[in-house]
mmCIF file of C-alpha atoms in Angstrom:
data_model
loop_
_atom_site.group_PDB
_atom_site.id
_atom_site.type_symbol
_atom_site.label_atom_id
_atom_site.label_comp_id
_atom_site.label_asym_id
_atom_site.label_seq_id
_atom_site.Cartn_x
_atom_site.Cartn_y
_atom_site.Cartn_z
ATOM 1 C CA MET A 1 18.887 147.121 164.758
ATOM 2 C CA THR A 2 19.916 146.195 161.270
ATOM 3 C CA GLU A 3 22.826 143.996 160.205
ATOM 4 C CA ALA A 4 24.635 147.031 158.781
ATOM 5 C CA GLN A 5 24.214 148.799 162.095
ATOM 6 C CA LEU A 6 25.466 145.819 164.066
ATOM 7 C CA TRP A 7 28.428 145.626 161.720
ATOM 8 C CA GLY A 8 28.951 149.389 162.291
ATOM 9 C CA LEU A 9 29.229 148.929 165.936
ATOM 10 C CA LEU A 10 31.821 146.321 165.591
ATOM 11 C CA ASN A 11 33.836 148.690 163.306
ATOM 12 C CA TYR A 12 33.234 151.545 165.761
ATOM 13 C CA ALA A 13 34.555 149.545 168.601
ATOM 14 C CA ASN A 14 37.745 148.560 166.750
ATOM 15 C CA LEU A 15 38.435 152.071 165.569
ATOM 16 C CA ALA A 16 37.671 153.627 168.937
ATOM 17 C CA ASN A 17 40.200 151.280 170.544
ATOM 18 C CA ASN A 18 42.952 152.343 167.959
ATOM 19 C CA GLY A 19 42.233 149.305 165.720
ATOM 20 C CA ASP A 20 42.927 149.555 161.897
ATOM 21 C CA TRP A 21 40.537 147.890 159.524
ATOM 22 C CA HIS A 22 38.245 144.976 158.531
ATOM 23 C CA ASP A 23 38.733 142.966 155.463
ATOM 24 C CA GLY A 24 35.004 142.290 154.662
ATOM 25 C CA ARG A 25 31.396 143.001 155.870
ATOM 26 C CA MET A 26 30.386 139.350 156.413
ATOM 27 C CA LEU A 27 27.428 139.345 158.632
ATOM 28 C CA ALA A 28 24.159 137.672 158.072
ATOM 29 C CA SER A 29 21.108 136.892 160.342
ATOM 30 C CA GLY A 30 18.005 134.780 160.335
ATOM 31 C CA PRO A 31 17.136 133.256 156.910
ATOM 32 C CA ARG A 32 20.313 134.929 155.328
ATOM 33 C CA ILE A 33 22.761 132.818 157.450
ATOM 34 C CA ASN A 34 22.878 130.141 154.855
ATOM 35 C CA PRO A 35 24.417 130.243 152.247
ATOM 36 C CA TRP A 36 27.309 131.883 154.093
ATOM 37 C CA MET A 37 29.611 134.732 152.873
ATOM 38 C CA GLN A 38 26.837 137.403 152.496
ATOM 39 C CA GLU A 39 27.562 141.129 153.392
ATOM 40 C CA ALA A 40 25.632 142.953 156.011
ATOM 41 C CA THR A 41 22.210 144.400 154.686
ATOM 42 C CA LEU A 42 19.504 146.519 156.093
ATOM 43 C CA ARG A 43 17.671 143.367 157.309
ATOM 44 C CA ARG A 44 16.489 143.880 160.872
ATOM 45 C CA VAL A 45 17.994 141.467 163.304
ATOM 46 C CA GLU A 46 15.100 139.973 165.303
ATOM 47 C CA SER A 47 15.177 138.464 168.763
ATOM 48 C CA GLY A 48 15.994 134.751 168.454
ATOM 49 C CA ASP A 49 17.745 135.042 165.119
ATOM 50 C CA LEU A 50 20.935 133.194 164.503
ATOM 51 C CA VAL A 51 23.670 135.780 163.741
ATOM 52 C CA GLY A 52 26.833 134.934 162.159
ATOM 53 C CA PHE A 53 29.750 137.088 161.131
ATOM 54 C CA ASP A 54 33.333 136.638 159.998
ATOM 55 C CA THR A 55 35.977 139.239 159.813
ATOM 56 C CA ASP A 56 39.658 139.469 159.074
ATOM 57 C CA MET A 57 40.204 142.393 161.368
ATOM 58 C CA VAL A 58 43.347 144.276 162.230
ATOM 59 C CA GLY A 59 42.808 145.422 165.682
ATOM 60 C CA PRO A 60 44.695 147.540 168.304
ATOM 61 C CA GLN A 61 48.403 147.314 168.285
ATOM 62 C CA ALA A 62 48.266 145.614 164.773
ATOM 63 C CA THR A 63 46.849 142.356 166.152
ATOM 64 C CA ALA A 64 45.415 140.189 163.404
ATOM 65 C CA LEU A 65 41.970 138.871 164.785
ATOM 66 C CA ILE A 66 39.436 136.504 163.060
ATOM 67 C CA PHE A 67 36.070 136.571 164.796
ATOM 68 C CA LEU A 68 33.637 133.888 163.718
ATOM 69 C CA GLY A 69 29.959 133.524 164.803
ATOM 70 C CA PRO A 70 27.142 132.258 165.056
ATOM 71 C CA TYR A 71 25.425 133.784 168.057
ATOM 72 C CA ILE A 72 21.699 133.996 168.912
ATOM 73 C CA ALA A 73 20.229 137.485 169.268
ATOM 74 C CA ALA A 74 18.734 137.866 172.759
ATOM 75 C CA PRO A 75 15.638 139.882 173.414
ATOM 76 C CA GLN A 76 17.587 142.638 175.285
ATOM 77 C CA CYS A 77 20.477 142.421 172.707
ATOM 78 C CA GLN A 78 19.859 145.745 171.186
ATOM 79 C CA GLN A 79 19.990 147.770 174.446
ATOM 80 C CA ASP A 80 22.984 145.837 175.814
ATOM 81 C CA VAL A 81 24.995 146.367 172.675
ATOM 82 C CA ARG A 82 24.346 150.065 172.674
ATOM 83 C CA LYS A 83 25.168 150.327 176.343
ATOM 84 C CA ASN A 84 28.533 148.517 175.935
ATOM 85 C CA PHE A 85 29.781 150.246 172.754
ATOM 86 C CA ILE A 86 28.394 153.709 172.924
ATOM 87 C CA ALA A 87 28.673 154.390 176.782
#
């Protein structure tokens, strides 16, 4: 799964739950994690990569949410993410 696809799943989940919008596409993984504030690209997120993201998101019922990473991509991450968001 690429960074852009992962970002798309977050956006999909927000919109599917009657959310509104994201202020940016700040998501980076692996060697791109530093320097911070890079937008999602077509780089493939690999197992064990550090994944960081930051969004000023307006979610369901106009809630203002700020999600911050970093997280570690687990080996089964791609299957779990698809199962949870696209079920």
